[in-house]
């Protein structure tokens, strides 16, 4: 794998910030790095069943993800973190993990193997922080950049991220990504599915400016320039400019967002696509904490196949457009998602249910509809142990095939 170097400007910023803070603090003991250090352990067992109305065999996957995180204390604002993951297949591999050659089964994208999930140096100072190395990056609601924490192998990023807070409410973020470590890792092999590399090389720049005006209004402007050399022959490389407004007014939460996208970093397609979001929700305290939410999200497409639809290749996509993950890549005709649902506390846990209606943005096709339901709660009498039952059903009309997915999960954290 090609070795890459981070932009020198990031290291210059780190050195400058260190010099400033060092001149204003008293001497600290180097031993604080390990005296205040922490070790965290996490284990997540999951059973996933996939039933699709096609020629593929039903998938039944059992896996155990084990994670250990070593976090140092701080010394003059400096700290370090190392985190290792290992995904272990339990029982038969009666599923296609995109690496095991079991292409006769439906996909459960949880390849087994071990990997360094994070390895970073962090510097905190009075007006922000700088992080260099392999790290987790979740920006805003993760619609454009996220860690895909739902999958057993999390998506992390090699690069540098700095946040600067010049005054209360304002956060300026800049990130440089040299490599994306995808959910399809840790390694490629001869069974690797096309378009699903374990690692994506390239040069990506993330710029995000957020200002919390009041509880009623947060304004976020962003520009994400994604150079993804190893993904779909660069057809996922893009430059996206957007504006997001969200807040709470008279108990009603809302979000309104617009973004435009064009080709970038050698993308052979001509992209001129937009993104729209309108969403509102309300929590009824006198009804036991019932929360209801509805929204309308549009990712535009184009009839001309030489042009590209609006894509979000680094998003935590499982959080959007239904849990069945039918729309991980936006269709050429785009997609309109009208959704509503909510959650309510129940028997010591939380029950949630959602409905989605999917249609083409260009043309009159009705793709299908989806129903999602989940219940999660802590296990009584066992500290730090939680359970989750989750189900998704996509009923296809003009796109994809009928798909049902079921998850059973236990997670223990220490």
XYZ file of C-alpha atoms in Angstrom:
414
model
C 0.000 0.000 0.000
C 1.312 3.390 -0.949
C 2.688 5.474 1.895
C 1.313 8.974 2.264
C 2.351 12.030 4.203
C 0.116 14.574 5.854
C 0.109 18.170 4.660
C 2.925 20.158 6.286
C 0.528 22.945 7.217
C -1.131 20.689 9.763
C 2.125 20.016 11.559
C 3.005 23.710 11.426
C -0.312 24.497 13.110
C 0.307 21.828 15.743
C 3.790 23.148 16.533
C 2.562 26.743 16.729
C -0.282 25.811 19.052
C 2.090 23.822 21.285
C 4.488 26.761 21.519
C 1.702 29.128 22.524
C 0.304 26.954 25.272
C 3.697 25.891 26.622
C 4.573 29.505 27.340
C 1.455 29.980 29.478
C 1.282 26.914 31.715
C 3.280 25.695 34.645
C 5.419 22.592 34.501
C 3.492 19.354 34.529
C 4.649 15.881 35.402
C 5.325 13.677 32.391
C 4.037 10.773 34.462
C 0.497 12.172 34.157
C 0.386 10.545 30.731
C 0.056 7.098 32.291
C -1.207 8.029 35.777
C -4.394 9.449 34.255
C -4.568 6.866 31.485
C -7.596 4.640 30.892
C -8.207 1.216 29.397
C -11.648 0.507 27.939
C -12.924 -2.881 26.775
C -15.931 -3.511 24.567
C -17.466 -6.682 23.131
C -20.391 -6.770 20.705
C -22.062 -10.003 19.609
C -24.419 -9.810 16.636
C -26.633 -12.179 14.703
C -27.813 -10.839 11.326
C -30.323 -12.512 9.021
C -30.950 -11.303 5.448
C -33.785 -12.590 3.239
C -34.013 -11.146 -0.305
C -36.470 -11.984 -3.081
C -33.807 -13.035 -5.577
C -31.641 -16.023 -6.434
C -29.305 -15.535 -3.459
C -29.456 -17.827 -0.445
C -30.587 -16.267 2.823
C -27.688 -15.007 4.916
C -27.170 -15.960 8.561
C -24.163 -14.323 10.161
C -22.864 -14.467 13.711
C -19.893 -12.340 14.721
C -18.162 -11.002 17.808
C -16.350 -7.686 17.703
C -13.802 -7.183 20.481
C -12.270 -3.771 21.098
C -9.590 -2.459 23.445
C -8.879 1.253 23.788
C -5.808 2.704 25.500
C -6.139 6.407 26.341
C -3.323 8.343 28.014
C -3.707 11.311 30.320
C -2.623 14.812 29.266
C 0.790 16.460 29.460
C 0.867 20.094 28.387
C -2.318 19.370 26.470
C -0.807 16.385 24.662
C -2.393 12.938 24.793
C -2.431 9.736 22.761
C -4.935 7.013 21.976
C -4.554 3.538 20.486
C -7.536 1.323 19.734
C -7.609 -2.178 18.303
C -10.567 -4.099 16.893
C -11.017 -7.755 16.056
C -14.066 -9.270 14.337
C -14.485 -13.010 14.873
C -16.860 -15.121 12.806
C -18.873 -17.544 14.929
C -20.063 -20.746 13.269
C -20.473 -21.256 9.527
C -19.902 -18.407 7.096
C -23.334 -18.784 5.502
C -23.221 -15.202 4.261
C -21.237 -13.023 1.857
C -18.975 -10.727 3.851
C -17.507 -9.429 0.515
C -14.216 -11.179 1.343
C -15.028 -14.855 1.961
C -16.037 -15.899 -1.560
C -19.562 -16.911 -0.474
C -21.243 -15.011 -3.308
C -24.225 -17.381 -3.363
C -25.470 -15.697 -0.163
C -26.837 -12.228 0.543
C -24.318 -9.684 1.851
C -23.556 -9.097 5.522
C -20.652 -6.657 5.306
C -18.751 -7.743 8.434
C -15.462 -9.357 7.314
C -13.502 -11.059 10.075
C -9.989 -10.037 11.066
C -8.119 -7.569 13.247
C -7.070 -3.988 12.652
C -5.795 -0.874 14.392
C -9.006 1.153 14.504
C -7.429 4.337 15.887
C -3.871 5.476 16.593
C -3.529 9.195 17.190
C -1.868 12.088 18.934
C -4.092 14.886 20.239
C -3.261 18.371 21.426
C -5.852 20.394 23.362
C -5.474 24.082 24.070
C -7.769 26.826 25.319
C -9.324 27.577 21.924
C -9.480 24.163 20.291
C -7.581 20.996 19.465
C -5.515 19.218 16.829
C -5.644 15.464 16.162
C -3.137 13.690 13.907
C -3.237 10.013 12.934
C -5.870 7.331 12.429
C -9.067 8.615 13.976
C -12.851 8.586 14.143
C -14.485 11.570 12.370
C -18.196 12.329 12.755
C -19.290 15.704 11.404
C -22.729 17.139 12.192
C -25.385 14.413 11.798
C -22.954 12.162 9.818
C -24.908 12.632 6.569
C -21.672 13.446 4.713
C -18.802 12.276 6.955
C -19.168 9.579 9.603
C -17.756 6.450 11.200
C -20.444 3.883 10.239
C -20.322 2.589 13.817
C -23.241 0.257 13.130
C -21.055 -2.210 11.240
C -18.705 -4.443 13.197
C -15.640 -2.946 11.481
C -15.886 0.821 11.940
C -14.853 3.333 9.261
C -11.927 5.496 10.388
C -9.672 8.033 8.708
C -5.909 8.563 8.379
C -5.114 12.258 8.405
C -5.395 15.346 10.577
C -8.294 17.278 12.048
C -8.209 20.622 13.823
C -10.993 22.538 15.547
C -10.706 26.212 16.446
C -13.209 27.975 18.727
C -12.511 31.724 18.512
C -15.522 32.667 20.667
C -18.528 31.084 22.373
C -20.765 29.206 19.985
C -18.367 29.226 17.022
C -16.446 26.120 15.916
C -14.245 26.079 12.810
C -13.167 22.617 11.628
C -10.629 21.640 9.006
C -9.692 18.072 8.195
C -7.303 16.446 5.750
C -7.833 12.765 4.879
C -5.035 10.728 3.323
C -6.754 7.334 3.537
C -10.210 6.001 4.402
C -10.264 2.695 6.285
C -13.641 1.337 5.268
C -16.059 -1.147 6.835
C -14.884 -3.701 4.247
C -11.448 -4.072 5.841
C -9.116 -4.987 7.261
C -7.681 -6.422 4.046
C -8.455 -6.945 0.389
C -8.122 -10.422 -1.128
C -8.991 -12.265 -4.304
C -12.656 -12.412 -3.269
C -12.948 -8.651 -2.769
C -16.219 -7.377 -4.243
C -15.842 -4.718 -6.926
C -16.302 -1.231 -5.557
C -15.738 -2.270 -1.922
C -12.034 -1.669 -1.165
C -10.724 -2.083 2.362
C -8.807 1.192 2.058
C -9.403 4.223 -0.138
C -6.392 6.396 -0.957
C -6.740 10.010 -2.021
C -6.594 13.570 -0.828
C -9.748 14.923 0.796
C -10.364 18.242 2.543
C -13.139 18.861 5.062
C -14.166 22.407 6.002
C -16.995 23.044 8.429
C -18.038 26.240 10.231
C -20.735 25.997 12.895
C -22.234 28.815 14.944
C -24.748 28.203 17.738
C -26.722 31.442 17.697
C -29.220 30.278 20.338
C -31.075 27.070 21.239
C -33.489 28.056 18.487
C -30.856 28.257 15.765
C -27.558 26.615 14.840
C -26.051 27.565 11.488
C -23.548 25.237 9.803
C -21.785 25.931 6.510
C -19.530 23.307 4.961
C -17.387 22.389 1.980
C -16.238 18.799 1.556
C -13.754 18.053 -1.246
C -13.440 14.281 -1.500
C -10.660 12.789 -3.598
C -11.365 9.048 -3.491
C -8.917 7.500 -5.953
C -9.692 3.815 -5.324
C -13.475 4.028 -5.181
C -15.565 3.258 -8.299
C -12.918 4.602 -10.718
C -13.045 8.012 -9.026
C -16.768 8.440 -9.837
C -17.438 9.030 -6.125
C -14.990 11.951 -5.894
C -16.881 15.202 -5.429
C -16.949 18.734 -4.051
C -19.995 19.523 -1.913
C -21.015 22.941 -0.567
C -23.885 23.158 1.893
C -25.773 25.057 4.556
C -27.680 23.509 7.481
C -30.047 25.211 9.920
C -31.369 23.396 12.975
C -32.682 24.099 16.446
C -35.686 23.897 18.764
C -38.580 26.385 18.715
C -41.475 26.023 21.189
C -40.518 22.394 21.757
C -40.411 21.581 18.037
C -37.056 20.400 16.732
C -36.326 21.184 13.119
C -33.640 20.909 10.454
C -33.422 22.499 7.016
C -30.488 21.813 4.716
C -29.357 22.451 1.172
C -26.185 21.329 -0.622
C -24.846 21.363 -4.158
C -22.356 18.871 -5.571
C -19.923 18.884 -8.500
C -17.187 16.574 -9.794
C -13.717 16.728 -8.199
C -10.295 15.066 -8.269
C -10.522 13.428 -11.670
C -14.131 12.245 -11.535
C -14.984 11.440 -15.185
C -18.666 12.251 -14.677
C -20.141 15.719 -14.982
C -21.979 16.298 -11.694
C -24.429 19.114 -11.069
C -26.717 17.745 -8.370
C -28.463 19.142 -5.303
C -29.513 17.897 -1.888
C -32.517 19.062 0.161
C -33.744 18.207 3.644
C -36.724 19.369 5.693
C -37.385 17.702 9.054
C -39.428 18.398 12.188
C -40.089 16.550 15.428
C -41.827 16.943 18.777
C -41.673 15.121 22.128
C -44.941 14.715 24.045
C -43.918 14.683 27.713
C -47.485 14.055 28.893
C -47.603 10.919 26.710
C -44.700 9.177 28.405
C -41.973 10.846 26.358
C -43.365 9.865 22.946
C -41.228 11.470 20.214
C -42.589 11.856 16.693
C -40.584 13.034 13.700
C -41.155 13.432 9.982
C -39.008 14.548 7.090
C -38.454 14.859 3.367
C -34.981 14.261 1.914
C -33.990 14.585 -1.754
C -30.777 13.498 -3.485
C -31.048 14.627 -7.090
C -30.255 12.488 -10.119
C -30.087 12.991 -13.881
C -31.502 11.240 -16.946
C -28.153 11.726 -18.696
C -25.952 8.779 -17.671
C -22.812 10.806 -18.391
C -23.771 12.881 -15.374
C -23.771 11.706 -11.799
C -26.394 11.659 -9.056
C -25.766 13.258 -5.650
C -23.640 10.824 -3.599
C -22.512 10.651 0.039
C -19.695 8.039 -0.028
C -18.290 8.787 3.457
C -21.626 9.065 5.286
C -22.926 6.799 8.025
C -25.540 5.679 5.515
C -27.300 3.186 7.781
C -28.741 6.151 9.699
C -30.529 7.422 6.592
C -32.969 6.093 3.973
C -33.924 3.000 5.934
C -32.075 0.279 7.815
C -32.343 -2.232 4.961
C -29.522 -0.282 3.247
C -31.073 -0.470 -0.199
C -29.865 3.007 -1.209
C -26.198 2.939 -0.193
C -25.449 4.356 -3.647
C -27.872 6.939 -5.020
C -29.598 5.629 -8.194
C -29.014 7.492 -11.470
C -32.551 8.935 -11.235
C -31.908 10.202 -7.698
C -34.113 9.452 -4.696
C -36.855 11.202 -2.733
C -37.407 9.848 0.782
C -40.552 10.841 2.687
C -40.360 9.417 6.215
C -42.022 9.591 9.593
C -41.865 7.676 12.856
C -40.709 8.055 16.402
C -39.694 6.467 19.685
C -41.084 5.942 23.171
C -39.604 4.704 26.455
C -40.942 1.202 27.153
C -40.228 -1.346 29.903
C -36.927 0.228 30.832
C -35.771 0.562 27.235
C -36.689 2.389 24.046
C -38.975 1.301 21.207
C -38.748 3.030 17.838
C -40.507 2.577 14.499
C -40.150 4.297 11.084
C -41.822 4.332 7.694
C -40.168 5.409 4.404
C -41.661 6.069 0.980
C -38.990 6.076 -1.754
C -39.483 7.594 -5.205
C -37.250 8.646 -8.077
C -36.275 12.313 -8.097
C -36.147 12.306 -11.906
C -39.087 10.577 -13.591
C -42.152 8.967 -12.028
C -40.817 5.682 -10.658
C -41.963 4.632 -7.198
C -39.012 2.696 -5.831
C -40.696 1.085 -2.829
C -41.455 1.523 0.843
C -39.830 0.386 4.065
C -40.868 -0.351 7.641
C -38.268 -0.353 10.436
C -38.678 -1.233 14.114
C -36.191 -1.670 16.977
C -36.170 -2.177 20.732
C -33.122 -1.768 22.946
C -32.489 -1.725 26.670
C -29.942 -2.432 29.365
C -30.019 -5.979 30.777
C -31.306 -5.862 34.383
C -28.832 -6.981 37.001
C -25.835 -7.008 34.666
C -23.861 -3.785 34.666
C -22.789 -2.387 31.266
C -24.639 -5.058 29.255
C -27.291 -4.016 26.723
C -29.443 -5.826 24.162
C -31.004 -4.811 20.861
C -33.583 -6.369 18.549
C -33.949 -4.675 15.164
C -35.947 -5.423 12.006
C -36.190 -3.829 8.545
C -38.557 -4.702 5.694
C -38.213 -3.123 2.253
C -41.068 -3.761 -0.185
C -39.847 -3.110 -3.725
C -41.837 -1.634 -6.593
C -39.559 -0.194 -9.284
C -36.160 -0.523 -7.567
C -34.303 -3.405 -5.956
C -35.950 -6.508 -4.513
C -38.025 -7.240 -1.436
C -35.594 -7.357 1.487
C -35.991 -8.364 5.117
C -33.252 -7.994 7.721
C -33.212 -9.036 11.376
C -30.565 -8.262 13.991
C -30.075 -9.620 17.520
C -27.307 -7.946 19.473
C -25.618 -8.011 22.883
C -22.992 -5.434 23.848
C -20.783 -5.228 26.921
C -18.583 -2.251 27.767
C -16.097 -1.879 30.598
